[in-house]
Short mmCIF file of C-alpha atoms in Angstrom, two decimals:
data_model
loop_
_atom_site.label_atom_id
_atom_site.label_comp_id
_atom_site.label_asym_id
_atom_site.label_seq_id
_atom_site.Cartn_x
_atom_site.Cartn_y
_atom_site.Cartn_z
CA UNK A 1472 -109.31 64.10 -82.07
CA UNK A 1473 -105.56 63.67 -82.35
CA UNK A 1474 -103.91 61.69 -79.57
CA UNK A 1475 -100.27 62.69 -79.36
CA UNK A 1476 -99.10 66.24 -80.10
CA UNK A 1477 -95.56 65.42 -81.11
CA UNK A 1478 -94.34 66.25 -84.63
CA UNK A 1479 -96.57 63.64 -86.28
CA UNK A 1480 -99.68 64.57 -84.31
CA UNK A 1481 -99.06 68.27 -84.90
CA UNK A 1482 -98.71 67.64 -88.62
CA UNK A 1483 -102.01 65.75 -88.46
CA UNK A 1484 -103.65 68.72 -86.74
CA UNK A 1485 -102.30 71.16 -89.33
CA UNK A 1486 -103.43 69.05 -92.27
CA UNK A 1487 -106.79 68.14 -90.71
CA UNK A 1488 -107.69 71.82 -90.94
CA UNK A 1489 -107.56 71.46 -94.74
CA UNK A 1490 -110.69 69.30 -94.50
CA UNK A 1491 -112.64 71.91 -92.48
CA UNK A 1492 -113.66 69.75 -89.52
CA UNK A 1493 -116.15 71.17 -87.05
CA UNK A 1494 -113.41 71.13 -84.41
CA UNK A 1495 -110.06 69.53 -83.67
CA UNK A 1496 -109.16 68.24 -80.22
CA UNK A 1497 -105.55 67.47 -79.27
CA UNK A 1498 -104.56 65.15 -76.42
CA UNK A 1499 -101.07 64.85 -74.94
CA UNK A 1500 -99.14 64.70 -71.66
CA UNK A 1501 -96.95 67.76 -72.24
CA UNK A 1502 -98.35 71.25 -71.76
CA UNK A 1503 -95.84 72.65 -74.27
CA UNK A 1504 -97.07 70.27 -76.95
CA UNK A 1505 -100.70 71.09 -76.20
CA UNK A 1506 -99.85 74.78 -76.63
CA UNK A 1507 -98.17 73.97 -79.96
CA UNK A 1508 -101.34 72.10 -80.94
CA UNK A 1509 -103.40 75.24 -80.22
CA UNK A 1510 -101.04 77.33 -82.36
CA UNK A 1511 -101.43 74.85 -85.23
CA UNK A 1512 -105.21 74.86 -85.10
CA UNK A 1513 -106.54 72.66 -82.30
CA UNK A 1514 -109.80 74.10 -81.02
CA UNK A 1515 -109.56 72.27 -77.69
CA UNK A 1516 -106.77 70.46 -75.86
CA UNK A 1517 -106.75 67.90 -73.08
CA UNK A 1518 -104.13 66.40 -70.85
CA UNK A 1519 -104.44 62.65 -71.29
CA UNK A 1520 -104.41 62.26 -67.49
CA UNK A 1521 -107.52 64.44 -67.14
CA UNK A 1522 -110.31 62.40 -68.77
CA UNK A 1523 -110.24 63.39 -72.45
CA UNK A 1524 -113.13 60.95 -72.92
CA UNK A 1525 -115.36 63.34 -71.00
CA UNK A 1526 -114.28 66.30 -73.13
CA UNK A 1527 -115.14 64.40 -76.31
CA UNK A 1528 -118.47 63.32 -74.83
CA UNK A 1529 -119.27 66.91 -73.86
CA UNK A 1530 -118.29 68.31 -77.28
CA UNK A 1531 -120.25 65.68 -79.23
CA UNK A 1532 -123.31 65.30 -76.99
CA UNK A 1533 -122.10 61.81 -76.13
CA UNK A 1534 -121.74 60.58 -79.72
CA UNK A 1535 -117.93 60.47 -79.92
CA UNK A 1536 -115.35 61.75 -82.38
CA UNK A 1537 -115.87 61.21 -86.11
CA UNK A 1538 -112.15 60.63 -86.68
CA UNK A 1539 -109.51 59.80 -84.09
CA UNK A 1540 -105.83 59.80 -85.03
CA UNK A 1541 -103.44 57.84 -82.82
CA UNK A 1542 -99.96 59.39 -83.14
CA UNK A 1543 -98.16 58.08 -80.06
CA UNK A 1544 -97.55 54.37 -80.50
CA UNK A 1545 -98.41 53.09 -77.03
CA UNK A 1546 -101.21 50.60 -76.29
CA UNK A 1547 -102.99 52.94 -73.87
CA UNK A 1548 -103.35 55.69 -76.48
CA UNK A 1549 -104.75 53.25 -79.04
CA UNK A 1550 -107.29 52.01 -76.51
CA UNK A 1551 -108.26 55.63 -75.73
CA UNK A 1552 -108.87 56.19 -79.43
CA UNK A 1553 -111.17 53.19 -79.71
CA UNK A 1554 -113.13 54.35 -76.65
CA UNK A 1555 -113.83 57.86 -77.98
CA UNK A 1556 -114.61 57.13 -81.65
CA UNK A 1557 -118.29 57.40 -82.54
CA UNK A 1558 -120.28 54.55 -84.07
CA UNK A 1559 -119.41 54.45 -87.76
CA UNK A 1560 -116.30 56.55 -87.09
CA UNK A 1561 -112.71 56.09 -88.13
CA UNK A 1562 -109.53 55.40 -86.12
CA UNK A 1563 -106.36 56.20 -88.05
CA UNK A 1564 -103.38 54.59 -86.38
CA UNK A 1565 -100.11 56.25 -87.37
CA UNK A 1566 -98.20 55.60 -84.14
CA UNK A 1567 -95.39 53.04 -84.32
CA UNK A 1568 -95.58 50.38 -81.63
CA UNK A 1569 -92.77 48.53 -79.92
CA UNK A 1570 -95.03 45.99 -78.27
CA UNK A 1571 -98.35 44.25 -78.92
CA UNK A 1572 -101.65 46.11 -78.67
CA UNK A 1573 -104.97 44.56 -77.76
CA UNK A 1574 -107.87 45.14 -80.12
CA UNK A 1575 -111.04 44.99 -78.00
CA UNK A 1576 -113.45 43.58 -80.54
CA UNK A 1577 -115.90 42.80 -77.74
CA UNK A 1578 -116.40 46.58 -77.42
CA UNK A 1579 -115.87 47.62 -81.03
CA UNK A 1580 -118.03 45.22 -83.03
CA UNK A 1581 -121.24 47.10 -82.22
CA UNK A 1582 -119.68 50.46 -83.20
CA UNK A 1583 -118.94 49.50 -86.82
CA UNK A 1584 -115.72 51.51 -86.88
CA UNK A 1585 -113.02 51.57 -89.52
CA UNK A 1586 -109.44 51.22 -88.33
CA UNK A 1587 -106.58 52.02 -90.67
CA UNK A 1588 -102.88 51.64 -89.99
CA UNK A 1589 -99.70 52.63 -91.69
CA UNK A 1590 -97.30 55.41 -92.35
CA UNK A 1591 -97.54 58.14 -94.97
CA UNK A 1592 -96.62 56.75 -98.35
CA UNK A 1593 -94.35 58.57 -100.76
CA UNK A 1594 -97.24 58.99 -103.21
CA UNK A 1595 -98.33 62.09 -101.23
CA UNK A 1596 -94.85 63.70 -101.13
CA UNK A 1597 -95.19 65.79 -104.31
CA UNK A 1598 -98.53 67.19 -103.15
CA UNK A 1599 -97.21 67.97 -99.68
CA UNK A 1600 -94.14 69.69 -101.13
CA UNK A 1601 -96.32 71.83 -103.40
CA UNK A 1602 -98.54 72.76 -100.47
CA UNK A 1603 -95.55 73.62 -98.27
CA UNK A 1604 -94.03 75.74 -101.06
CA UNK A 1605 -97.34 77.57 -101.46
CA UNK A 1606 -97.46 78.31 -97.73
CA UNK A 1607 -100.52 76.11 -97.13
CA UNK A 1608 -98.75 74.02 -94.48
CA UNK A 1609 -97.29 75.65 -91.33
CA UNK A 1610 -94.03 73.71 -91.46
CA UNK A 1611 -91.92 76.43 -89.83
CA UNK A 1612 -94.08 76.22 -86.70
CA UNK A 1613 -92.84 72.68 -86.14
CA UNK A 1614 -89.18 73.78 -85.97
CA UNK A 1615 -88.24 74.63 -82.39
CA UNK A 1616 -84.44 74.45 -82.57
CA UNK A 1617 -81.90 75.20 -85.30
CA UNK A 1618 -78.20 74.37 -85.02
CA UNK A 1619 -75.24 74.90 -87.32
CA UNK A 1620 -73.88 71.64 -88.73
CA UNK A 1621 -70.87 71.68 -86.39
CA UNK A 1622 -73.24 71.36 -83.40
CA UNK A 1623 -74.81 68.11 -84.59
CA UNK A 1624 -74.17 66.29 -81.30
CA UNK A 1625 -75.79 69.06 -79.26
CA UNK A 1626 -78.75 69.06 -81.67
CA UNK A 1627 -79.17 65.33 -81.18
CA UNK A 1628 -79.04 65.74 -77.39
CA UNK A 1629 -81.75 68.42 -77.54
CA UNK A 1630 -83.97 66.21 -79.70
CA UNK A 1631 -83.34 63.14 -77.53
CA UNK A 1632 -84.52 65.10 -74.45
CA UNK A 1633 -87.61 66.52 -76.15
CA UNK A 1634 -89.61 66.36 -72.91
CA UNK A 1635 -87.06 68.57 -71.17
CA UNK A 1636 -86.16 70.86 -74.06
CA UNK A 1637 -89.55 71.24 -75.71
CA UNK A 1638 -88.07 70.11 -79.02
CA UNK A 1639 -90.43 69.24 -81.83
CA UNK A 1640 -88.26 69.35 -84.94
CA UNK A 1641 -84.55 70.12 -84.83
CA UNK A 1642 -82.93 71.51 -87.96
CA UNK A 1643 -79.23 71.49 -88.87
CA UNK A 1644 -78.16 74.52 -90.89
CA UNK A 1645 -79.75 77.92 -91.43
CA UNK A 1646 -79.98 80.66 -88.84
CA UNK A 1647 -79.91 79.76 -85.17
CA UNK A 1648 -83.03 80.65 -83.18
CA UNK A 1649 -82.72 82.92 -80.19
CA UNK A 1650 -82.67 80.60 -77.15
CA UNK A 1651 -85.39 82.57 -75.35
CA UNK A 1652 -87.70 82.50 -78.37
CA UNK A 1653 -87.15 78.76 -78.78
CA UNK A 1654 -88.05 78.05 -75.15
CA UNK A 1655 -91.21 80.17 -75.45
CA UNK A 1656 -92.27 78.26 -78.55
#
């Protein structure tokens, strides 16, 4: 399960497929991001406001997710991750937090889970670049808007209002996307 279908969560979904999981579930607030998650390989999606815990329970016969990736950076999403991980499972925390998060050891100690934190290190960059060059990573699917360099301010405004514009990744340079195609993506 990947909680957060922004650029980082979507990249996690795309790369998780390389490990051939039984299924990938994406959780987010935005319908457009959940649709992007489906396009990148999520087998199921859930709006975080509509009990994703129940979906995971149904899909795993109550056991929980083997791996849960937190890609939002808010305390509520981290707590969701720790609730849905199976005993002996793994929570990978890649979200960046601006405030403290509570670790509920009173609930987790019996589950024997592994929690890892941190950002991607540069040691994986050469491998990721080779994979992208070979077409093994769907990087172009993350680009929703392209602007010429002289429209940098507009590009920043589009990215800043990602909830309203549907922006995932904004690129400066190259060919400009057709506005209708961008909105549909």
